[in-house]
Coordinates of C-alpha atoms in Angstrom, one line a residue:
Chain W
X1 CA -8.5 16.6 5.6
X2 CA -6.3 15.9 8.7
X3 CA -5.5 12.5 7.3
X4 CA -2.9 14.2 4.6
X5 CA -0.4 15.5 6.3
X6 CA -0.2 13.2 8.3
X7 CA 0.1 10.4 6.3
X8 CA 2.3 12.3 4.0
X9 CA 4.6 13.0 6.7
X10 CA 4.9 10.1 7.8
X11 CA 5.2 8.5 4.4
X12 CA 7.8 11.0 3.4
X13 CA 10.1 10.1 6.7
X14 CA 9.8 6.2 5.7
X15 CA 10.7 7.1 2.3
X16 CA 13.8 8.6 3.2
X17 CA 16.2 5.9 4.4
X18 CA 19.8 6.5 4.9
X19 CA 20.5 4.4 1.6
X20 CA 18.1 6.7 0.1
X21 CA 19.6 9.7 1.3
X22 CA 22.9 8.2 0.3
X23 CA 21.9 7.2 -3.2
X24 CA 20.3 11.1 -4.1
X25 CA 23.5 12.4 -2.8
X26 CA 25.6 10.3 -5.4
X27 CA 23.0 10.8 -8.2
X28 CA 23.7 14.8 -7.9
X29 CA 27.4 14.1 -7.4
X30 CA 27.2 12.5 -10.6
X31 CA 25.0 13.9 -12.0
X32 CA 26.4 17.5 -12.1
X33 CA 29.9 16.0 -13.6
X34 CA 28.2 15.8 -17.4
X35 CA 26.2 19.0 -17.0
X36 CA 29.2 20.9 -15.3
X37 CA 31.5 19.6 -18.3
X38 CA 29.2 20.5 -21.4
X39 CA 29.0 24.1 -19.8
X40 CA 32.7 23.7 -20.1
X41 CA 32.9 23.0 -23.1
X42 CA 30.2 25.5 -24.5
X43 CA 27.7 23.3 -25.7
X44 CA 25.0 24.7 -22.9
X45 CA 25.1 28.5 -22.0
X46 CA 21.8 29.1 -20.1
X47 CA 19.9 27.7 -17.3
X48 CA 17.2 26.5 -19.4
X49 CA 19.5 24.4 -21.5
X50 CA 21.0 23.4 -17.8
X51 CA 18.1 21.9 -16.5
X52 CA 17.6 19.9 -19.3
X53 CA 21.1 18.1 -19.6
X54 CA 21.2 17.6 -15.5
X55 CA 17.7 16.0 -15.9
X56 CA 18.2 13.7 -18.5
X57 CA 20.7 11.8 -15.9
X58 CA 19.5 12.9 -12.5
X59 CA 15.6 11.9 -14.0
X60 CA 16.3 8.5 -14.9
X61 CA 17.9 7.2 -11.8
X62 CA 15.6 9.1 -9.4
X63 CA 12.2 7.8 -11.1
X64 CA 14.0 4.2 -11.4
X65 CA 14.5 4.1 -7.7
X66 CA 12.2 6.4 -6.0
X67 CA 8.8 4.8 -7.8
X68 CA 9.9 1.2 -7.6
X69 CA 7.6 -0.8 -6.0
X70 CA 5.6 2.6 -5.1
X71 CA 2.1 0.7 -4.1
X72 CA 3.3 -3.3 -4.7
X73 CA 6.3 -3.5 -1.7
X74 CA 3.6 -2.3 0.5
X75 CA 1.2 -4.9 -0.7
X76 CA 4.0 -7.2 -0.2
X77 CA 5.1 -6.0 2.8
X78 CA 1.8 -6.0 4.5
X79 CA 2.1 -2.1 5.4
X80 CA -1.0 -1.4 3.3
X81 CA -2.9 -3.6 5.0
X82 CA -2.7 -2.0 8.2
X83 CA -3.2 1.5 7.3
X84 CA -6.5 0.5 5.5
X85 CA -8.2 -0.9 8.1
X86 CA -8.7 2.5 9.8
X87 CA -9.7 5.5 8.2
X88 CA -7.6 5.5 5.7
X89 CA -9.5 5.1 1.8
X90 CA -7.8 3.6 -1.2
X91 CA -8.1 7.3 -3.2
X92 CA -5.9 8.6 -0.1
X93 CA -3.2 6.4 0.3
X94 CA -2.0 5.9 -3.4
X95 CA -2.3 9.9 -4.0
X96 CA 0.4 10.4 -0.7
X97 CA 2.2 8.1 -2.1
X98 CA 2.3 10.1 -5.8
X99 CA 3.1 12.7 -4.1
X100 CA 5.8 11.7 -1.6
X101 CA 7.7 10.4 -4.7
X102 CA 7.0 13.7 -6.7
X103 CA 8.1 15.8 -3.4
X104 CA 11.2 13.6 -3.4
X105 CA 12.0 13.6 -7.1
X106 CA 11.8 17.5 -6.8
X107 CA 13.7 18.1 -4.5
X108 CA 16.4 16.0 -5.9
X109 CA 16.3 18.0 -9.2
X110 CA 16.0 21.2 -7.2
X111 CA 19.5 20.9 -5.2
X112 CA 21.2 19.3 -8.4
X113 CA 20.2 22.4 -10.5
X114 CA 20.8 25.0 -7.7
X115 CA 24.4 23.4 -7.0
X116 CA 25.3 23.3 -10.7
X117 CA 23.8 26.9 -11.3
X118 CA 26.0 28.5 -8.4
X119 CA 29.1 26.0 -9.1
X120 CA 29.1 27.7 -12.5
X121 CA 28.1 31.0 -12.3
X122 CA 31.0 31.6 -9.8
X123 CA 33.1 31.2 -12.5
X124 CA 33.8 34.2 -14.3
X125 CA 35.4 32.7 -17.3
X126 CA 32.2 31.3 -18.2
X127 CA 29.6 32.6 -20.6
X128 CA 26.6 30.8 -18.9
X129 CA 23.5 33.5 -19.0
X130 CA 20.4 32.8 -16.9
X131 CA 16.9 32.5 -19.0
X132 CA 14.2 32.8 -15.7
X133 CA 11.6 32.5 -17.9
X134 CA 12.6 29.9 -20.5
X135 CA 14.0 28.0 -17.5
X136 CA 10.8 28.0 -15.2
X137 CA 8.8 26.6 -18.5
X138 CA 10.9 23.8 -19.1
X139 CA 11.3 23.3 -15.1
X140 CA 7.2 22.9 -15.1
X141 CA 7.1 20.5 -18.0
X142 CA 9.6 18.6 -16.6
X143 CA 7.7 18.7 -13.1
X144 CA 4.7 17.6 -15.3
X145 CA 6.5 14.6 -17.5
X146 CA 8.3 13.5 -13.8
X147 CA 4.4 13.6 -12.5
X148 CA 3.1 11.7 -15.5
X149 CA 6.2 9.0 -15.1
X150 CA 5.5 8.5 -11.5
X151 CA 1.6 7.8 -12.1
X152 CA 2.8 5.5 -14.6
X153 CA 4.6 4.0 -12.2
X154 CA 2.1 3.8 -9.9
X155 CA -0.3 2.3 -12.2
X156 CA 1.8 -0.7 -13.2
X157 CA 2.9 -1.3 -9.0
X158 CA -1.1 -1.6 -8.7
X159 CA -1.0 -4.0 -10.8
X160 CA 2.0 -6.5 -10.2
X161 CA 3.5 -7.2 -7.2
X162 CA 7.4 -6.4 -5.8
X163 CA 9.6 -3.7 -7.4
X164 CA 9.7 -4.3 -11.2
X165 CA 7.1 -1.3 -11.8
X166 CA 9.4 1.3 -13.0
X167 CA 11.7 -0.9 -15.0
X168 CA 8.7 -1.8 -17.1
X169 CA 7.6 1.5 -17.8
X170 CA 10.8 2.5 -18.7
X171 CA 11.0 -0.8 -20.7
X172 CA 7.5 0.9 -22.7
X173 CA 9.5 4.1 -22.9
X174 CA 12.5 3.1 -24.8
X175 CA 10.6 -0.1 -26.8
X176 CA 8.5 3.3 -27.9
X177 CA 11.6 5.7 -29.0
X178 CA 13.1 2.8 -30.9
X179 CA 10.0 2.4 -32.9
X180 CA 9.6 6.1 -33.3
X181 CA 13.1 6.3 -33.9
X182 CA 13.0 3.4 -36.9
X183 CA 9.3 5.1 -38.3
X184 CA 11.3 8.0 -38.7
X185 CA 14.0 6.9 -40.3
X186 CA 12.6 3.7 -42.8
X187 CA 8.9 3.7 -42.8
X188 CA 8.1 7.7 -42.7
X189 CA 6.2 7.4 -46.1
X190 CA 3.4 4.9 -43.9
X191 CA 0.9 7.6 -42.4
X192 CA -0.3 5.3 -39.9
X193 CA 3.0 4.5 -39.0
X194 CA 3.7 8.5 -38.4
X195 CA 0.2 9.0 -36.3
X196 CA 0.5 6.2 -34.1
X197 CA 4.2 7.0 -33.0
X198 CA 3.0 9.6 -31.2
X199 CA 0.5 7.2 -29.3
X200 CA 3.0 4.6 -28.3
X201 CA 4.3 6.7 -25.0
X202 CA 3.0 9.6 -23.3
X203 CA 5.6 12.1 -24.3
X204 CA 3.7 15.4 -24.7
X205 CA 5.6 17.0 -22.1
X206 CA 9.0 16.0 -22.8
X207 CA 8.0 17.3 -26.9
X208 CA 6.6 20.1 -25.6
X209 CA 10.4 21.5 -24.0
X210 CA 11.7 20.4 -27.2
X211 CA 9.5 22.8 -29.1
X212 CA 9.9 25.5 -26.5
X213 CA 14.2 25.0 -26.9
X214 CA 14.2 25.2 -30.4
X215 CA 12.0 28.3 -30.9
X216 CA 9.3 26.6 -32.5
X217 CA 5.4 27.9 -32.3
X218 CA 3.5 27.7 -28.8
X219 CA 3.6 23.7 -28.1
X220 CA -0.4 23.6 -27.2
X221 CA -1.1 20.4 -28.7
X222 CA 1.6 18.4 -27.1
X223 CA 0.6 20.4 -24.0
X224 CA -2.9 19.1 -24.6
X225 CA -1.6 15.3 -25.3
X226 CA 0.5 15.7 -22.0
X227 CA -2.4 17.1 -19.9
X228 CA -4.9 14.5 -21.3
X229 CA -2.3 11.2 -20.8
X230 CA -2.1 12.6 -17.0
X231 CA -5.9 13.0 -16.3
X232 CA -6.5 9.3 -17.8
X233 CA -3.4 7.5 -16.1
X234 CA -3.9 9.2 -12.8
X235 CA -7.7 7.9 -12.9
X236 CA -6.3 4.2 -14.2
X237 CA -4.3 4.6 -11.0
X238 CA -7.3 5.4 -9.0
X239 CA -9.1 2.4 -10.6
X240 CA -6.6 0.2 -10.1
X241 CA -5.8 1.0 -6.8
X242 CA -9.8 0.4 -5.9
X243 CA -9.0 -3.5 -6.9
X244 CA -5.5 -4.1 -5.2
X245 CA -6.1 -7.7 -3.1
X246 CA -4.5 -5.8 0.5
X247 CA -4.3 -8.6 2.6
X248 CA -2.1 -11.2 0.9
X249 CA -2.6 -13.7 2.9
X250 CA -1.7 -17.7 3.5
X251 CA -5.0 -18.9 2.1
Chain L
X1 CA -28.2 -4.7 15.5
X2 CA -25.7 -7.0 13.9
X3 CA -21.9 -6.1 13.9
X4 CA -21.6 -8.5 10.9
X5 CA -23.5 -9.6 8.4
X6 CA -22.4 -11.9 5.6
X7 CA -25.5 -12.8 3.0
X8 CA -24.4 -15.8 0.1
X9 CA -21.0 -15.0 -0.2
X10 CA -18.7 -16.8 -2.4
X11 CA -15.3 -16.8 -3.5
X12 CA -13.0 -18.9 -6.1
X13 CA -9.3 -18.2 -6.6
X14 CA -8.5 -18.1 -10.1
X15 CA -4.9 -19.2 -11.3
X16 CA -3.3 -19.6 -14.6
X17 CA -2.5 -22.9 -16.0
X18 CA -4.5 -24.0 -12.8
X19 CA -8.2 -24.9 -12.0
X20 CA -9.8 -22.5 -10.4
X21 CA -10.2 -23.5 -6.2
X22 CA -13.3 -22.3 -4.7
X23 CA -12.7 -21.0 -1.3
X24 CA -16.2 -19.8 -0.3
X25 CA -19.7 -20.9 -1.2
X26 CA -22.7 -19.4 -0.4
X27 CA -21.8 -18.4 3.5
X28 CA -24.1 -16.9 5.4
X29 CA -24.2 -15.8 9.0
X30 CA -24.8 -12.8 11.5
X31 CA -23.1 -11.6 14.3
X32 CA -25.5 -9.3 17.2
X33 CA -22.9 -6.5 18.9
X34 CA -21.4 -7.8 21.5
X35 CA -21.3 -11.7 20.6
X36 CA -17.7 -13.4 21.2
X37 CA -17.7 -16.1 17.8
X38 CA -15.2 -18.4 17.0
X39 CA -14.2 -19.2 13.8
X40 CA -12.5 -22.5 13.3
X41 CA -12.0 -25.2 10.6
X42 CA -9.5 -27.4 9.3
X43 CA -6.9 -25.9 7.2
X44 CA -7.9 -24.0 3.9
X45 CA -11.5 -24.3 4.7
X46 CA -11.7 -20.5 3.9
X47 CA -11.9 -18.9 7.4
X48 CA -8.9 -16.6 6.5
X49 CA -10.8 -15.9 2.9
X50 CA -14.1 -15.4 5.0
X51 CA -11.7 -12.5 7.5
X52 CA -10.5 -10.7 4.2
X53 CA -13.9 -11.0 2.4
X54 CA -15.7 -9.0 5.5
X55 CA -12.7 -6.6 5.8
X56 CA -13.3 -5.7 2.2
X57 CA -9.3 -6.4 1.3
X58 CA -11.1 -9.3 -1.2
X59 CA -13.7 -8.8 -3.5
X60 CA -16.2 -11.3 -3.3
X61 CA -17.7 -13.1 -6.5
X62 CA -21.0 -12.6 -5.0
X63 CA -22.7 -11.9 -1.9
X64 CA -23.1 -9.3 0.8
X65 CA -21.3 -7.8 3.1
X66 CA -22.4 -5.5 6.1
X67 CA -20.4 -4.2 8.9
X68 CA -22.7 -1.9 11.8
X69 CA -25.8 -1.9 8.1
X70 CA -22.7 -0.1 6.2
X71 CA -20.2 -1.5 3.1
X72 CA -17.3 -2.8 4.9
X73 CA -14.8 -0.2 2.8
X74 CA -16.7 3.0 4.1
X75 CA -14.9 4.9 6.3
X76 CA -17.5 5.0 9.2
X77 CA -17.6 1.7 9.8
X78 CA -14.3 1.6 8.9
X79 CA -13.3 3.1 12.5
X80 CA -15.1 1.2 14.4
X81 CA -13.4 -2.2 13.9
X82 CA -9.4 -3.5 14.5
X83 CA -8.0 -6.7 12.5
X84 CA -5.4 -8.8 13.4
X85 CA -3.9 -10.4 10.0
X86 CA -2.6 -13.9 9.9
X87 CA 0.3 -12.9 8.2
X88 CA 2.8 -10.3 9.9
X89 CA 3.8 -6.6 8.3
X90 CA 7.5 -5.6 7.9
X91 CA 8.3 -1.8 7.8
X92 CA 11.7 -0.3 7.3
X93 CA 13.2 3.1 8.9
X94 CA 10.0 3.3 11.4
X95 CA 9.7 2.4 15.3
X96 CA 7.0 1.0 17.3
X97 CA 6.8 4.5 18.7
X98 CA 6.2 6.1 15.1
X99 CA 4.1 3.3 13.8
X100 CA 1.4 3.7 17.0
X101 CA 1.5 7.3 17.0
X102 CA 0.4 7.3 13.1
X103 CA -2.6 4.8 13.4
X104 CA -3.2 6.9 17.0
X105 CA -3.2 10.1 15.1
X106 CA -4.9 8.7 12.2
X107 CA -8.3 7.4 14.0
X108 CA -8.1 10.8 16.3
X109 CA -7.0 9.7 19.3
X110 CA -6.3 12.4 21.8
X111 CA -3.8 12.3 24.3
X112 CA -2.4 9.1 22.3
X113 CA 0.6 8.1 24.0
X114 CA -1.3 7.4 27.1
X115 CA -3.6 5.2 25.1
X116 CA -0.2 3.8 23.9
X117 CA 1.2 3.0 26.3
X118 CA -1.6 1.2 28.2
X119 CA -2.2 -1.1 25.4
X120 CA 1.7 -2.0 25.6
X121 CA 1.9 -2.4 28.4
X122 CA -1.1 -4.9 29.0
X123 CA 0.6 -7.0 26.0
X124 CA 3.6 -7.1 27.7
X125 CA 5.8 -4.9 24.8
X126 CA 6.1 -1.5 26.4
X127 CA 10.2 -2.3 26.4
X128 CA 10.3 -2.5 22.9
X129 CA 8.5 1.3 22.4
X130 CA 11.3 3.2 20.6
X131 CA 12.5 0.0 18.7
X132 CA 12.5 -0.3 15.1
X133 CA 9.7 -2.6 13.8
X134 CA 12.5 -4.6 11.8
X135 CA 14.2 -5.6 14.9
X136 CA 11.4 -7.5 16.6
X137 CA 10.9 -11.2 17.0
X138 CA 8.0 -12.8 15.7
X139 CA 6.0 -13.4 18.6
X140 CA 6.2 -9.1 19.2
X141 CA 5.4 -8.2 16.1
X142 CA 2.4 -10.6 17.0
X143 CA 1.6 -8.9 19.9
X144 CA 2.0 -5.5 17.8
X145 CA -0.6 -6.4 15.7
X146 CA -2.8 -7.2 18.8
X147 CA -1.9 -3.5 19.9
X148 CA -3.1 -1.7 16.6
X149 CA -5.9 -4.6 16.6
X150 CA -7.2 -2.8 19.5
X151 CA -6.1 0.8 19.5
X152 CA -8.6 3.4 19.6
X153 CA -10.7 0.7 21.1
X154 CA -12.6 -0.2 18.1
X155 CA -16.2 -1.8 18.5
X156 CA -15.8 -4.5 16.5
X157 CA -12.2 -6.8 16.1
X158 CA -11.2 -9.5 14.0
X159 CA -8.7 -11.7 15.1
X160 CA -7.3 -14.0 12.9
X161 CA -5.1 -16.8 14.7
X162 CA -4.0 -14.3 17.2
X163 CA -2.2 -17.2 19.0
X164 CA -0.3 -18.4 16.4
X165 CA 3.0 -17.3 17.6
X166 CA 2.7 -16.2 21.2
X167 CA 4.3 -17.9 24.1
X168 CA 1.5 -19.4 26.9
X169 CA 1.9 -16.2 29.2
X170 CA 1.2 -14.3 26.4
X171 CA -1.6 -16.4 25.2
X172 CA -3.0 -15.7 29.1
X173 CA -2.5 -12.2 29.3
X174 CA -4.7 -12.1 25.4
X175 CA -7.4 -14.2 27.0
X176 CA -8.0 -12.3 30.4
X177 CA -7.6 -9.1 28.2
X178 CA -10.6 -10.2 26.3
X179 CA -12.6 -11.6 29.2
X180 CA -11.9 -7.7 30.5
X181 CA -13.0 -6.4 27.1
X182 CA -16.2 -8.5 26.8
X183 CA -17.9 -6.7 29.6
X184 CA -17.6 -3.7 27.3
X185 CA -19.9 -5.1 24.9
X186 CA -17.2 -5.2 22.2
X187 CA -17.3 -7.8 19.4
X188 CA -14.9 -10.1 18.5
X189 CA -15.0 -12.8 15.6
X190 CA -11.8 -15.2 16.4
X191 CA -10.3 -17.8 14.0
X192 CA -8.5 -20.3 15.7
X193 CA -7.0 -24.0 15.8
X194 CA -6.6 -23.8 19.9
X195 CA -10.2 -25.4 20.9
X196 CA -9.5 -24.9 24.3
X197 CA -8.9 -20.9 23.6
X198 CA -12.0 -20.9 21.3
X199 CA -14.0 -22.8 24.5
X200 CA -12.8 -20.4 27.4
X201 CA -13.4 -16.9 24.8
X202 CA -16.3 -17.2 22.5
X203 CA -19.8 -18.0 23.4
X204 CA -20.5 -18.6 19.5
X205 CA -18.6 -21.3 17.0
X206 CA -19.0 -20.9 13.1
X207 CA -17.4 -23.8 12.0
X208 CA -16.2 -24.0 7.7
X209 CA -15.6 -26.7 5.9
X210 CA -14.6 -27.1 2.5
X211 CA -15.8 -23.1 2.0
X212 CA -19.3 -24.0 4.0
X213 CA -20.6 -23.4 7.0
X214 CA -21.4 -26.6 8.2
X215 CA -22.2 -25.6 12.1
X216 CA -23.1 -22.2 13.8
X217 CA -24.3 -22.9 17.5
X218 CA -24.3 -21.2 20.6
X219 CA -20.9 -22.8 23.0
X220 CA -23.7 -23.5 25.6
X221 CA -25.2 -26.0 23.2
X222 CA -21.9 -27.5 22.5
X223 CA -20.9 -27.8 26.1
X224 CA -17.2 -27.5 28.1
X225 CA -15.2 -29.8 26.9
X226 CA -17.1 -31.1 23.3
X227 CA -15.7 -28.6 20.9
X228 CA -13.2 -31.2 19.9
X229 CA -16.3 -33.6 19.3
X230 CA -17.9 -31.4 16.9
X231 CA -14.6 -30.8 15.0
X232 CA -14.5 -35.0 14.5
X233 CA -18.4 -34.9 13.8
X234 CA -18.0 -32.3 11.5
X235 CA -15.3 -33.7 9.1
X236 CA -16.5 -37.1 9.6
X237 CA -13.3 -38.3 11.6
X238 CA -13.6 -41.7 13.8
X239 CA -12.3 -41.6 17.7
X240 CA -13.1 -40.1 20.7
X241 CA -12.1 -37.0 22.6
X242 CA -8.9 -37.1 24.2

């Protein structure tokens, strides 16, 4: 059990690279300009409806550049190789490196939301009302979707090389909301067409804060969807990761 | 008991658009503990494929693979050995330091900057401790890899053309430094093009061909001086030994 933290650790401190520090500190910057603005404006009042608009920018950066090339740059690189050779199994190296990412992307979202929360409540003028229990909701789902997105992630970088992982999965996630998006505007009267929308990206999560933010019934079946898309990507990952070729070599 | 023990194993590369190129067919061998074996062959006779095949980084298409009577990816067996790769790693935002005290603290080494720094400075790299891995020439990232090749003083080490870019004081200081470890009783399988290295180290050739193994005798068969005669013999080349 020793071989955790220390891995993490020491995965965590080669993750964080000045650029990296650099780039997270301009991705809240920038981040907190749209958020800060729609408060503004009146078109978010709580924390709960916060978190959401700050994530929908801070999220797709972060999980661009954090998860790319998660697994294949250290294929690539040759760094796998030489922390399998010693006591180090498959299992445990890909789930560090899940949760390095995750511990990264959290903390990311974290500061963004506490800086926007405190920039805005220390105005007086502002009618912004804090939801703890709406807001922790939607900040787990969110947890859960970012956790589902970098074992998505992870899955693809075990299976090609270099950093083009995340841009394909988020390729699969818009190519899925434009064909949800066109079912249900033109083709809405094909039943097939309706069930297998759902099917075309793991979104349960993401649906699930929708439901929650517009006072809809208890979301337990997108909960379920999310929960079950996480337990069979994460063991993909696991499967994959148990067929990575390590040592690409000259031969 | 063997260190190594490779039963029928073969393996083809599979490409798109290409034909498939067999790399390994139907080797066989076993190395006791303590045995110094050379691997060497032409180029892309498979002796790198045959290294990554008995790591278990390279699933075989058939065949067996024991390291110490255990599967080459289980952990136990795992700790006993070090590999030196052909190819070099690159690693951003971590030193030598950081990068020896991981792999030290991941096998369990205690007291591991002692251990450390011995091993540095027998390789001749102790000046580049607290540098950053991306800042070191080729030849010291070579000698690196000898370093984690044998930290933790594993039983059984694979070195795959550990020469390769080492300058001839370095290639001396590897070659006493395994003379030293072969009273130990380690084992050592070494891929290599230098004959005369392969001669004064290994008391054992395996020699590949074309994914075979064509020769596997004992160096006091071959005799000082006729490795380079059983290369010729071996792929059928005229001339004598120069």
């Amino acid at each position: 059990m020793r071989t955790f933290p220390i891995l993490f650790t020491a995965e965590f401190k080669r993750f964080w690279t000045i650029g990296m520090i650099v780039f997270s500190i301009a991705i809240i910057a920038v981040g907190l300009i749209p958020s800060v603005v729609m408060v503004q404006s009146g078109m978010v009042t709580t924390l709960s409806k916060l978190i959401v608009s700050a994530d929908s920018f801070l999220s797709f950066f972060t999980f661009l550049i954090f998860s790319a090339g998660i697994v294949g740059a250290d294929v690539t690189s040759g760094w796998l190789r030489t922390l399998l050779i010693r006591s180090i199994t498959r299992e445990q190296y890909v789930i560090t490196k899940i949760l390095v990412v995750f511990a990264s992307t959290l903390i990311v979202y974290a500061v963004g939301i506490l800086i926007a929360a405190i920039v805005l409540m220390s105005d007086p003028k502002l009618t912004f009302t804090i939801d703890l229990s709406l807001s922790a909701m939607i900040m787990l789902l969110k947890c859960c979707q970012a956790l589902l997105l970098i074992i998505l992630s992870t899955l693809v970088s075990c299976l090609v090389q270099g950093s083009f992982n995340s841009f394909f999965v988020y390729g699969w996630m818009v190519v899925g909301q434009l064909i949800n998006f066109l079912v249900m505007r033109k083709y809405w009267d094909l039943k097939w067409a309706v069930v297998l929308k759902d099917y075309l990206f793991p979104n349960g999560f993401e649906d699930a804060q929708q439901s929650l933010l517009s006072d809809m019934a208890f979301p337990y079946a997108e909960l379920l969807w999310g929960c079950a898309a996480l337990t069979i990507f994460f063991a993909a990952t696991l499967f994959a990761m148990n067929r990575v070729v390590v040592d690409v070599g000259s031969e | 008991m063997s260190a190594i023990a490779a039963i029928n194993l073969s393996k083809t590369y599979k490409q798109l658009f290409k034909p498939p190129v067999e790399a390994l067919h139907n080797v066989s061998f076993s190395i006791n503990e303590g045995e110094m074996v050379g691997l060497i062959g032409p180029n892309g006779a498979g002796k790198s494929t045959l290294m990554r095949l008995l790591l278990g980084f390279l699933p075989s298409d058939s065949g067996e693979v024991t390291l110490f009577n255990e599967h080459p990816e289980s952990l136990h067996a795992r700790s006993q050995i070090g590999y030196q790769a052909d190819t070099q790693f690159r690693a951003k935002n971590v030193t030598v330091k950081s990068f020896l005290l991981l792999h030290a603290r991941l096998i369990g080494i205690e007291r591991p900057e002692e251990h450390i720094e011995q091993l540095l400075k027998t390789f001749e790299l102790f000046d580049a401790y607290k540098r950053p891995l991306a800042s070191l020439s080729k030849g010291m990232r070579q000698k690196l890899e000898l370093v984690l090749a044998f930290l933790g003083s594993p039983k059984l080490v694979f070195l795959d053309e550990p020469t390769a870019a080492l300058d001839p004081p370095s290639v001396f200081v590897l070659r006493d430094f395994l003379a030293e470890k072969k009273k130990t009783g380690i084992t050592v399988l070494f891929s290599s093009h230098h004959l005369t290295e392969v001669e004064s180290i290994c008391d054992r050739i395996i020699f590949i061909s074309d994914g075979t193994v064509v020769d596997d005798s004992p160096m006091k068969n071959i005799g000082p001086g006729h490795l380079e005669q059983l290369f010729r013999k071996n792929l059928g080349m005229k001339g004598t030994m120069s």
